Amino acid sequence: MVTTDDQSGPERPDYFVRSAEMTLAVLLAFTANEPRQTVTQIADKTGVSRARARRFLLTLTDLGYLRSDGKSFELTPRTMDIGASYLANLSLPQVADEHLKRLAVELNETTSLCILDGPDVVYVARIAAPRLLGVSVNVGTRFPAWATSMGRVLLASLPEAVRESYFASLTLQAFTEHSVTSIDQLRVEVEHAAVHGWSLVSQELDDGLRGVAVPVRRGTQVIAAVNVSLQSHRVSAGSIEASVVPLLQKAALAIGDDFGGRRGGVRS
């Protein structure tokens, strides 16, 4: 418990502003495991009275760093501004590179990192396996988000209204005989990604090629997706959840942590 009341706590230099310490203590009380907090919870965690905790929570809400449903509070994306200057010196592809390389070695397959840009996924990092695949893909390559495993896990992270607007704008194209051909079927696939935290697209974009993806999170925010491309004859669809998905999730967690995730902080 951190005690931050002005009248108590360890001796500090004359310049020390305890309200600044309290502000940070309140913000840091929100974690991935406890993203929503009540006034009582914050008071207990920071060691101050409920009235004092409430004043800080309401002030941070007015400033846009928190939002409230009237009972509990949670962080808003604006909190990312606090570390933006530091994180601006970090490149997401650069951070991801060593983890993608390790994953490519573990699976002996091509690994990628993608972001969502409008209706498309864009490859921002890619480590190729020493084999020629049917689809020529480089950093900067775009594919329709709906047709890829990366796109589906990224779409799954969007607010429902935004996702529905995306669905309404689509004209589906059959890249292969296995491609999803209806919005209803696509909704099922995206919902699977939302519920299970990973997506498999099997030979929908290119015959003989499967894509598996999981989201990369910085804190609670999905910022990208990690993908592995698998030749269908090398790994059976039934074994992917047990043999591939855990390795993808491990790599995604490491990338998120190294890019400013709350679990381990930003590491240089």
XYZ file of N, CA, C and O in Angstrom, residues 92-248:
628
model
N 7.851 -0.096 -33.471
C 7.185 -1.374 -33.236
C 7.823 -2.501 -34.045
O 8.095 -3.580 -33.496
N 8.078 -2.312 -35.342
C 8.768 -3.384 -36.079
C 10.132 -3.739 -35.507
O 10.513 -4.909 -35.469
N 10.852 -2.711 -35.052
C 12.179 -2.964 -34.465
C 12.051 -3.781 -33.189
O 12.815 -4.725 -32.947
N 11.083 -3.425 -32.358
C 10.848 -4.163 -31.123
C 10.454 -5.598 -31.421
O 10.876 -6.542 -30.751
N 9.617 -5.774 -32.446
C 9.084 -7.104 -32.759
C 10.105 -8.015 -33.424
O 9.966 -9.252 -33.376
N 11.129 -7.436 -34.034
C 12.016 -8.197 -34.912
C 12.611 -9.435 -34.247
O 12.530 -10.543 -34.782
N 13.206 -9.278 -33.062
C 13.870 -10.427 -32.440
C 12.864 -11.504 -32.055
O 13.159 -12.701 -32.117
N 11.665 -11.092 -31.676
C 10.644 -12.067 -31.287
C 10.112 -12.813 -32.513
O 9.836 -14.016 -32.450
N 9.970 -12.115 -33.631
C 9.537 -12.773 -34.865
C 10.608 -13.751 -35.357
O 10.289 -14.840 -35.852
N 11.868 -13.360 -35.220
C 12.954 -14.256 -35.632
C 12.954 -15.531 -34.795
O 13.102 -16.645 -35.323
N 12.773 -15.363 -33.487
C 12.747 -16.525 -32.594
C 11.558 -17.433 -32.939
O 11.688 -18.654 -32.979
N 10.420 -16.823 -33.189
C 9.224 -17.593 -33.538
C 9.410 -18.319 -34.867
O 9.002 -19.477 -35.020
N 10.026 -17.663 -35.840
C 10.272 -18.291 -37.139
C 11.177 -19.505 -37.000
O 10.989 -20.527 -37.668
N 12.166 -19.407 -36.106
C 13.061 -20.545 -35.866
C 12.313 -21.673 -35.168
O 12.444 -22.849 -35.529
N 11.499 -21.317 -34.162
C 10.756 -22.333 -33.416
C 9.802 -23.110 -34.313
O 9.650 -24.328 -34.178
N 9.154 -22.406 -35.239
C 8.152 -23.040 -36.099
C 8.705 -23.422 -37.466
O 8.056 -24.146 -38.221
N 9.883 -22.903 -37.802
C 10.467 -23.090 -39.128
C 9.495 -22.622 -40.212
O 9.321 -23.259 -41.247
N 8.854 -21.499 -39.940
C 7.871 -20.930 -40.855
C 8.035 -19.411 -40.894
O 8.727 -18.815 -40.057
N 7.389 -18.776 -41.865
C 7.429 -17.327 -42.012
C 6.536 -16.658 -40.970
O 5.390 -17.063 -40.776
N 7.069 -15.632 -40.318
C 6.309 -14.907 -39.301
C 6.192 -13.438 -39.706
O 7.063 -12.898 -40.392
N 5.107 -12.797 -39.255
C 4.845 -11.411 -39.653
C 4.195 -10.631 -38.529
O 3.600 -11.214 -37.619
N 4.296 -9.315 -38.625
C 3.568 -8.404 -37.756
C 2.779 -7.460 -38.647
O 3.329 -6.877 -39.590
N 1.480 -7.316 -38.350
C 0.599 -6.493 -39.172
C -0.187 -5.524 -38.307
O -0.449 -5.781 -37.129
N -0.575 -4.401 -38.915
C -1.476 -3.457 -38.281
C -2.696 -3.275 -39.172
O -2.668 -3.602 -40.370
N -3.763 -2.762 -38.578
C -4.983 -2.479 -39.322
C -4.929 -1.042 -39.813
O -4.694 -0.121 -39.036
N -5.126 -0.832 -41.111
C -5.130 0.505 -41.702
C -6.336 0.620 -42.612
O -6.312 0.134 -43.750
N -7.403 1.237 -42.109
C -8.635 1.303 -42.887
C -9.180 -0.093 -43.118
O -9.303 -0.885 -42.185
N -9.478 -0.435 -44.369
C -10.046 -1.764 -44.650
C -9.006 -2.867 -44.801
O -9.357 -4.019 -45.025
N -7.733 -2.514 -44.677
C -6.662 -3.460 -44.979
C -5.800 -3.766 -43.755
O -5.753 -3.005 -42.787
N -5.086 -4.889 -43.840
C -3.952 -5.117 -42.959
C -2.694 -4.767 -43.739
O -2.611 -4.986 -44.946
N -1.723 -4.207 -43.021
C -0.454 -3.828 -43.633
C 0.664 -4.544 -42.896
O 0.720 -4.521 -41.662
N 1.533 -5.187 -43.641
C 2.692 -5.865 -43.048
C 3.729 -4.814 -42.660
O 4.204 -4.054 -43.510
N 4.101 -4.781 -41.375
C 5.115 -3.828 -40.915
C 6.413 -4.522 -40.521
O 7.434 -3.866 -40.322
N 6.399 -5.839 -40.409
C 7.617 -6.619 -40.150
C 7.369 -8.040 -40.642
O 6.249 -8.555 -40.539
N 8.414 -8.657 -41.152
C 8.245 -10.010 -41.703
C 9.585 -10.739 -41.703
O 10.605 -10.177 -42.125
N 9.575 -11.959 -41.192
C 10.755 -12.819 -41.208
C 10.401 -14.045 -42.041
O 9.534 -14.836 -41.673
N 11.057 -14.192 -43.177
C 10.696 -15.242 -44.121
C 11.355 -16.564 -43.770
O 12.519 -16.610 -43.341
N 10.600 -17.630 -43.957
C 11.166 -18.978 -43.850
C 11.977 -19.247 -45.110
O 11.749 -18.629 -46.149
N 12.943 -20.164 -45.035
C 13.786 -20.443 -46.214
C 13.081 -21.304 -47.245
O 13.611 -22.303 -47.711
N 11.844 -20.913 -47.559
C 11.090 -21.616 -48.600
C 10.310 -20.586 -49.391
O 9.902 -19.551 -48.867
N 10.031 -20.842 -50.620
C 9.248 -19.940 -51.450
C 7.772 -20.248 -51.253
O 7.331 -21.384 -51.416
N 7.016 -19.229 -50.872
C 5.583 -19.389 -50.694
C 4.849 -18.861 -51.919
O 5.378 -18.082 -52.698
N 3.604 -19.282 -52.050
C 2.825 -18.915 -53.224
C 2.493 -17.440 -53.303
O 2.300 -16.890 -54.373
N 2.404 -16.758 -52.152
C 2.078 -15.339 -52.139
C 3.347 -14.551 -51.859
O 4.033 -14.800 -50.875
N 3.672 -13.603 -52.742
C 4.853 -12.768 -52.539
C 4.463 -11.612 -51.623
O 3.643 -10.774 -51.977
N 5.060 -11.584 -50.443
C 4.688 -10.600 -49.422
C 5.942 -9.924 -48.900
O 6.929 -10.590 -48.570
N 5.903 -8.597 -48.809
C 6.993 -7.825 -48.251
C 6.424 -6.811 -47.262
O 5.207 -6.608 -47.196
N 7.321 -6.170 -46.495
C 6.881 -5.091 -45.623
C 6.202 -4.028 -46.482
O 6.726 -3.625 -47.522
N 5.036 -3.598 -46.064
C 4.248 -2.632 -46.824
C 3.149 -3.256 -47.657
O 2.253 -2.555 -48.144
N 3.196 -4.581 -47.827
C 2.137 -5.269 -48.576
C 0.808 -5.135 -47.845
O 0.753 -5.181 -46.616
N -0.252 -4.965 -48.618
C -1.597 -4.860 -48.065
C -2.465 -6.013 -48.562
O -2.346 -6.433 -49.707
N -3.345 -6.470 -47.668
C -4.394 -7.404 -48.041
C -5.692 -6.956 -47.387
O -5.668 -6.314 -46.326
N -6.832 -7.298 -47.990
C -8.102 -6.993 -47.325
C -8.136 -7.655 -45.950
O -7.846 -8.847 -45.826
N -8.470 -6.896 -44.928
C -8.425 -7.421 -43.557
C -9.314 -8.644 -43.391
O -8.934 -9.600 -42.697
N -10.477 -8.642 -44.025
C -11.426 -9.728 -43.812
C -10.893 -11.077 -44.289
O -11.324 -12.129 -43.799
N -9.941 -11.058 -45.223
C -9.474 -12.295 -45.850
C -8.266 -12.898 -45.158
O -7.756 -13.930 -45.597
N -7.789 -12.288 -44.058
C -6.571 -12.750 -43.407
C -6.813 -13.036 -41.928
O -7.699 -12.450 -41.299
N -5.990 -13.911 -41.390
C -6.087 -14.203 -39.951
C -5.734 -12.977 -39.124
O -6.358 -12.709 -38.088
N -4.737 -12.194 -39.582
C -4.359 -10.988 -38.849
C -5.507 -9.999 -38.828
O -5.835 -9.411 -37.796
N -6.123 -9.818 -39.989
C -7.229 -8.888 -40.074
C -8.387 -9.278 -39.181
O -9.017 -8.422 -38.547
N -8.662 -10.555 -39.083
C -9.809 -10.992 -38.289
C -9.596 -10.793 -36.795
O -10.530 -10.433 -36.084
N -8.360 -11.008 -36.303
C -8.148 -10.742 -34.879
C -8.140 -9.242 -34.599
O -8.556 -8.797 -33.522
N -7.704 -8.438 -35.573
C -7.736 -6.982 -35.393
C -9.166 -6.454 -35.482
O -9.563 -5.574 -34.710
N -9.952 -6.991 -36.408
C -11.363 -6.603 -36.495
C -12.110 -6.988 -35.222
O -13.001 -6.269 -34.766
N -11.736 -8.115 -34.639
C -12.393 -8.581 -33.420
C -12.184 -7.620 -32.264
O -12.990 -7.601 -31.322
N -11.136 -6.805 -32.319
C -10.840 -5.875 -31.223
C -11.586 -4.552 -31.361
O -11.567 -3.732 -30.438
N -12.229 -4.326 -32.506
C -12.910 -3.053 -32.738
C -14.233 -2.993 -31.983
O -14.874 -4.020 -31.743
N -14.687 -1.796 -31.624
C -16.036 -1.659 -31.063
C -17.065 -2.217 -32.040
O -16.878 -2.150 -33.267
N -18.135 -2.762 -31.519
C -19.123 -3.436 -32.362
C -19.659 -2.533 -33.471
O -19.817 -2.966 -34.614
N -19.918 -1.265 -33.159
C -20.469 -0.355 -34.170
C -19.483 -0.133 -35.311
O -19.874 -0.082 -36.487
N -18.202 -0.009 -34.983
C -17.173 0.179 -36.005
C -17.050 -1.080 -36.853
O -16.926 -1.019 -38.081
N -17.103 -2.230 -36.197
C -17.016 -3.502 -36.910
C -18.185 -3.670 -37.877
O -18.013 -4.079 -39.032
N -19.385 -3.333 -37.419
C -20.569 -3.464 -38.273
C -20.509 -2.512 -39.455
O -20.936 -2.846 -40.563
N -19.977 -1.324 -39.229
C -19.807 -0.375 -40.327
C -18.830 -0.928 -41.365
O -19.039 -0.781 -42.580
N -17.791 -1.592 -40.878
C -16.829 -2.230 -41.782
C -17.504 -3.323 -42.595
O -17.352 -3.389 -43.821
N -18.266 -4.184 -41.927
C -18.965 -5.254 -42.640
C -19.884 -4.685 -43.726
O -19.981 -5.228 -44.832
N -20.569 -3.597 -43.399
C -21.528 -3.009 -44.341
C -20.841 -2.455 -45.586
O -21.467 -2.341 -46.648
N -19.556 -2.122 -45.460
C -18.831 -1.531 -46.594
C -18.196 -2.573 -47.508
O -17.668 -2.221 -48.561
N -18.249 -3.854 -47.123
C -17.484 -4.878 -47.822
C -18.149 -5.380 -49.100
O -19.374 -5.503 -49.187
N -17.299 -5.693 -50.049
C -17.669 -6.522 -51.192
C -16.695 -7.695 -51.188
O -15.494 -7.522 -51.423
N -17.189 -8.882 -50.860
C -16.311 -10.039 -50.707
C -15.881 -10.572 -52.068
O -16.639 -10.566 -53.029
N -14.635 -11.041 -52.097
C -14.058 -11.609 -53.312
C -13.565 -13.011 -53.025
O -12.921 -13.247 -51.999
N -13.869 -13.949 -53.900
C -13.411 -15.324 -53.724
C -12.009 -15.461 -54.309
O -11.836 -15.582 -55.525
N -10.999 -15.428 -53.439
C -9.627 -15.603 -53.904
C -9.361 -17.057 -54.276
O -8.597 -17.358 -55.191
N -9.967 -17.985 -53.514
C -9.875 -19.423 -53.798
C -11.253 -20.031 -53.552
O -12.176 -19.347 -53.082
N -11.381 -21.318 -53.801
C -12.656 -21.978 -53.541
C -12.956 -22.092 -52.047
O -14.080 -22.405 -51.655
N -11.959 -21.829 -51.206
C -12.148 -21.911 -49.759
C -12.504 -20.564 -49.123
O -12.764 -20.508 -47.927
N -12.505 -19.494 -49.897
C -12.720 -18.159 -49.342
C -14.112 -18.011 -48.741
O -15.088 -18.575 -49.240
N -14.176 -17.240 -47.652
C -15.469 -16.853 -47.085
C -16.224 -16.041 -48.130
O -15.658 -15.137 -48.750
N -17.505 -16.355 -48.315
C -18.261 -15.695 -49.377
C -19.505 -14.965 -48.888
O -20.246 -14.410 -49.699
N -19.743 -14.945 -47.554
C -20.909 -14.227 -47.036
C -20.520 -13.454 -45.787
O -19.633 -13.860 -45.027
N -21.179 -12.324 -45.579
C -20.910 -11.498 -44.399
C -21.258 -12.254 -43.121
O -20.561 -12.154 -42.112
N -22.333 -13.034 -43.160
C -22.715 -13.807 -41.977
C -21.621 -14.794 -41.588
O -21.307 -14.961 -40.400
N -21.048 -15.449 -42.583
C -19.961 -16.392 -42.311
C -18.734 -15.654 -41.763
O -18.061 -16.138 -40.847
N -18.470 -14.475 -42.316
C -17.344 -13.676 -41.842
C -17.571 -13.242 -40.395
O -16.636 -13.263 -39.581
N -18.794 -12.861 -40.068
C -19.103 -12.482 -38.682
C -18.780 -13.622 -37.716
O -18.243 -13.417 -36.630
N -19.118 -14.842 -38.117
C -18.844 -16.009 -37.283
C -17.334 -16.154 -37.060
O -16.873 -16.418 -35.938
N -16.554 -15.963 -38.121
C -15.103 -16.103 -38.012
C -14.500 -15.019 -37.120
O -13.605 -15.286 -36.303
N -14.981 -13.796 -37.263
C -14.460 -12.697 -36.445
C -14.875 -12.885 -34.989
O -14.090 -12.629 -34.063
N -16.092 -13.353 -34.763
C -16.541 -13.602 -33.394
C -15.723 -14.712 -32.747
O -15.401 -14.646 -31.553
N -15.349 -15.722 -33.528
C -14.477 -16.784 -33.013
C -13.153 -16.180 -32.542
O -12.640 -16.522 -31.477
N -12.612 -15.271 -33.351
C -11.353 -14.626 -32.979
C -11.515 -13.808 -31.702
O -10.620 -13.768 -30.857
N -12.660 -13.153 -31.559
C -12.910 -12.344 -30.368
C -13.009 -13.207 -29.116
O -12.480 -12.866 -28.059
N -13.686 -14.349 -29.237
C -13.916 -15.216 -28.082
C -12.674 -16.003 -27.712
O -12.318 -16.129 -26.533
N -11.977 -16.535 -28.716
C -10.861 -17.449 -28.463
C -9.488 -16.779 -28.495
O -8.503 -17.367 -28.048
N -9.412 -15.570 -29.042
C -8.140 -14.848 -29.028
C -7.174 -15.247 -30.115
O -5.988 -14.904 -30.045
N -7.637 -15.954 -31.131
C -6.775 -16.295 -32.263
C -7.643 -16.617 -33.468
O -8.850 -16.838 -33.342
N -7.033 -16.599 -34.645
C -7.775 -16.856 -35.878
C -6.956 -17.746 -36.800
O -5.734 -17.614 -36.890
N -7.654 -18.638 -37.476
C -7.060 -19.493 -38.508
C -7.777 -19.237 -39.820
O -9.005 -19.325 -39.892
N -7.016 -18.887 -40.844
C -7.550 -18.755 -42.197
C -6.851 -19.797 -43.051
O -5.635 -19.752 -43.229
N -7.624 -20.753 -43.530
C -7.047 -21.902 -44.232
C -7.340 -21.848 -45.725
O -8.491 -22.001 -46.146
N -6.319 -21.559 -46.497
C -6.360 -21.589 -47.958
C -7.428 -20.663 -48.541
O -7.940 -20.912 -49.628
N -7.733 -19.584 -47.822
C -8.723 -18.635 -48.335
C -8.094 -17.571 -49.226
O -8.757 -17.008 -50.085
N -6.821 -17.282 -48.998
C -6.131 -16.267 -49.787
C -5.230 -16.890 -50.841
O -5.017 -16.321 -51.905
N -4.719 -18.077 -50.516
C -3.819 -18.764 -51.445
C -3.914 -20.265 -51.194
O -3.834 -20.711 -50.049
N -4.094 -21.040 -52.232
C -4.175 -22.495 -52.078
C -2.901 -23.041 -51.443
O -1.791 -22.659 -51.803
N -3.084 -23.942 -50.495
C -1.948 -24.597 -49.863
C -1.340 -23.824 -48.712
O -0.345 -24.265 -48.125
N -1.925 -22.684 -48.343
C -1.342 -21.841 -47.312
C -2.365 -21.536 -46.216
O -3.499 -21.157 -46.497
N -1.944 -21.743 -44.985
C -2.769 -21.388 -43.832
C -2.114 -20.229 -43.081
O -0.899 -20.182 -42.938
N -2.941 -19.327 -42.571
C -2.445 -18.239 -41.734
C -3.061 -18.343 -40.350
O -4.256 -18.588 -40.206
N -2.244 -18.176 -39.329
C -2.709 -18.181 -37.947
C -2.229 -16.887 -37.310
O -1.083 -16.474 -37.518
N -3.092 -16.236 -36.532
C -2.722 -14.949 -35.944
C -3.303 -14.795 -34.550
O -4.353 -15.366 -34.229
N -2.611 -14.009 -33.743
C -3.087 -13.618 -32.412
C -2.850 -12.116 -32.266
O -1.977 -11.547 -32.932
N -3.603 -11.446 -31.403
C -3.406 -10.001 -31.219
C -2.191 -9.682 -30.358
O -1.813 -10.458 -29.487
N -1.597 -8.529 -30.607
C -0.548 -7.969 -29.766
C -1.176 -6.837 -28.971
O -1.767 -5.917 -29.549
N -1.038 -6.895 -27.655
C -1.646 -5.875 -26.798
C -0.578 -5.079 -26.060
O 0.391 -5.638 -25.573
N -0.791 -3.782 -25.987
C -0.003 -2.927 -25.101
C -0.957 -2.525 -23.992
O -1.849 -1.705 -24.187
N -0.780 -3.152 -22.818
C -1.798 -3.002 -21.790
C -3.054 -3.731 -22.236
O -3.021 -4.916 -22.567
N -4.167 -3.021 -22.308
C -5.427 -3.629 -22.761
C -5.742 -3.268 -24.205
O -6.749 -3.714 -24.742
N -4.888 -2.481 -24.839
C -5.151 -2.009 -26.195
C -4.502 -2.926 -27.231
O -3.306 -3.211 -27.157
N -5.282 -3.391 -28.209
C -4.736 -4.187 -29.311
C -4.065 -3.239 -30.294
O -4.697 -2.310 -30.813
N -2.773 -3.455 -30.553
C -2.014 -2.548 -31.415
C -1.567 -3.198 -32.715
O -1.169 -2.497 -33.654
N -1.595 -4.517 -32.777
C -1.102 -5.211 -33.966
C -1.505 -6.682 -33.869
O -2.185 -7.094 -32.921
N -1.072 -7.464 -34.854
C -1.299 -8.910 -34.828
C -0.038 -9.620 -35.291
O 0.645 -9.159 -36.214
N 0.271 -10.713 -34.619
C 1.383 -11.576 -35.028
C 0.804 -12.752 -35.801
O -0.191 -13.350 -35.389
N 1.464 -13.073 -36.894
C 0.964 -14.113 -37.795
C 2.077 -15.080 -38.166
O 3.251 -14.714 -38.227
N 1.696 -16.318 -38.400
C 2.608 -17.284 -39.000
C 1.922 -17.894 -40.219
O 0.720 -18.170 -40.197
N 2.685 -18.032 -41.295
C 2.185 -18.644 -42.517
C 2.636 -20.098 -42.556
O 3.833 -20.383 -42.432
N 1.686 -20.997 -42.721
C 1.963 -22.434 -42.676
C 1.553 -23.088 -43.983
O 0.433 -22.880 -44.461
N 2.422 -23.879 -44.533
C 2.016 -24.686 -45.679
C 1.118 -25.812 -45.168
O 1.435 -26.484 -44.188
N -0.014 -25.983 -45.838
C -1.059 -26.870 -45.321
C -0.596 -28.315 -45.168
O -1.086 -29.038 -44.298
N 0.381 -28.744 -45.960
C 0.823 -30.135 -45.870
C 1.798 -30.356 -44.711
O 2.089 -31.497 -44.355
N 2.290 -29.267 -44.108
C 3.285 -29.406 -43.041
C 2.651 -29.487 -41.650
O 3.189 -30.138 -40.763
N 1.533 -28.791 -41.456
C 0.872 -28.773 -40.146
C -0.620 -28.979 -40.356
O -1.239 -28.255 -41.136
N -1.186 -29.962 -39.667
C -2.619 -30.219 -39.815
C -3.419 -29.143 -39.092
O -2.986 -28.601 -38.066
N -4.608 -28.824 -39.613
C -5.460 -27.802 -39.003
C -5.810 -28.163 -37.562
O -5.899 -27.294 -36.689
N -5.991 -29.463 -37.294
C -6.389 -29.904 -35.966
C -5.323 -29.730 -34.905
O -5.639 -29.661 -33.719
N -4.064 -29.654 -35.312
C -2.975 -29.550 -34.337
C -2.540 -28.116 -34.079
O -1.732 -27.859 -33.190
N -3.087 -27.179 -34.836
C -2.614 -25.791 -34.765
C -2.862 -25.165 -33.402
O -1.990 -24.489 -32.843
N -4.036 -25.381 -32.820
C -4.358 -24.745 -31.546
C -3.381 -25.167 -30.451
O -2.984 -24.359 -29.608
N -2.986 -26.429 -30.471
C -2.091 -26.933 -29.422
C -0.623 -26.654 -29.712
O 0.153 -26.383 -28.787
N -0.229 -26.697 -30.980
C 1.200 -26.632 -31.287
C 1.688 -25.268 -31.751
O 2.869 -24.942 -31.581
N 0.803 -24.453 -32.326
C 1.219 -23.183 -32.917
C 0.735 -21.981 -32.112
O 1.499 -21.056 -31.836
N -0.528 -21.990 -31.735
C -1.119 -20.832 -31.066
C -0.365 -20.435 -29.790
O -0.098 -19.246 -29.578
N 0.020 -21.389 -28.910
C 0.756 -20.971 -27.693
C 2.066 -20.245 -27.993
O 2.432 -19.300 -27.282
N 2.771 -20.654 -29.040
C 4.021 -19.979 -29.399
C 3.740 -18.577 -29.934
O 4.488 -17.630 -29.647
N 2.669 -18.439 -30.708
C 2.279 -17.117 -31.190
C 1.914 -16.203 -30.026
O 2.304 -15.035 -29.981
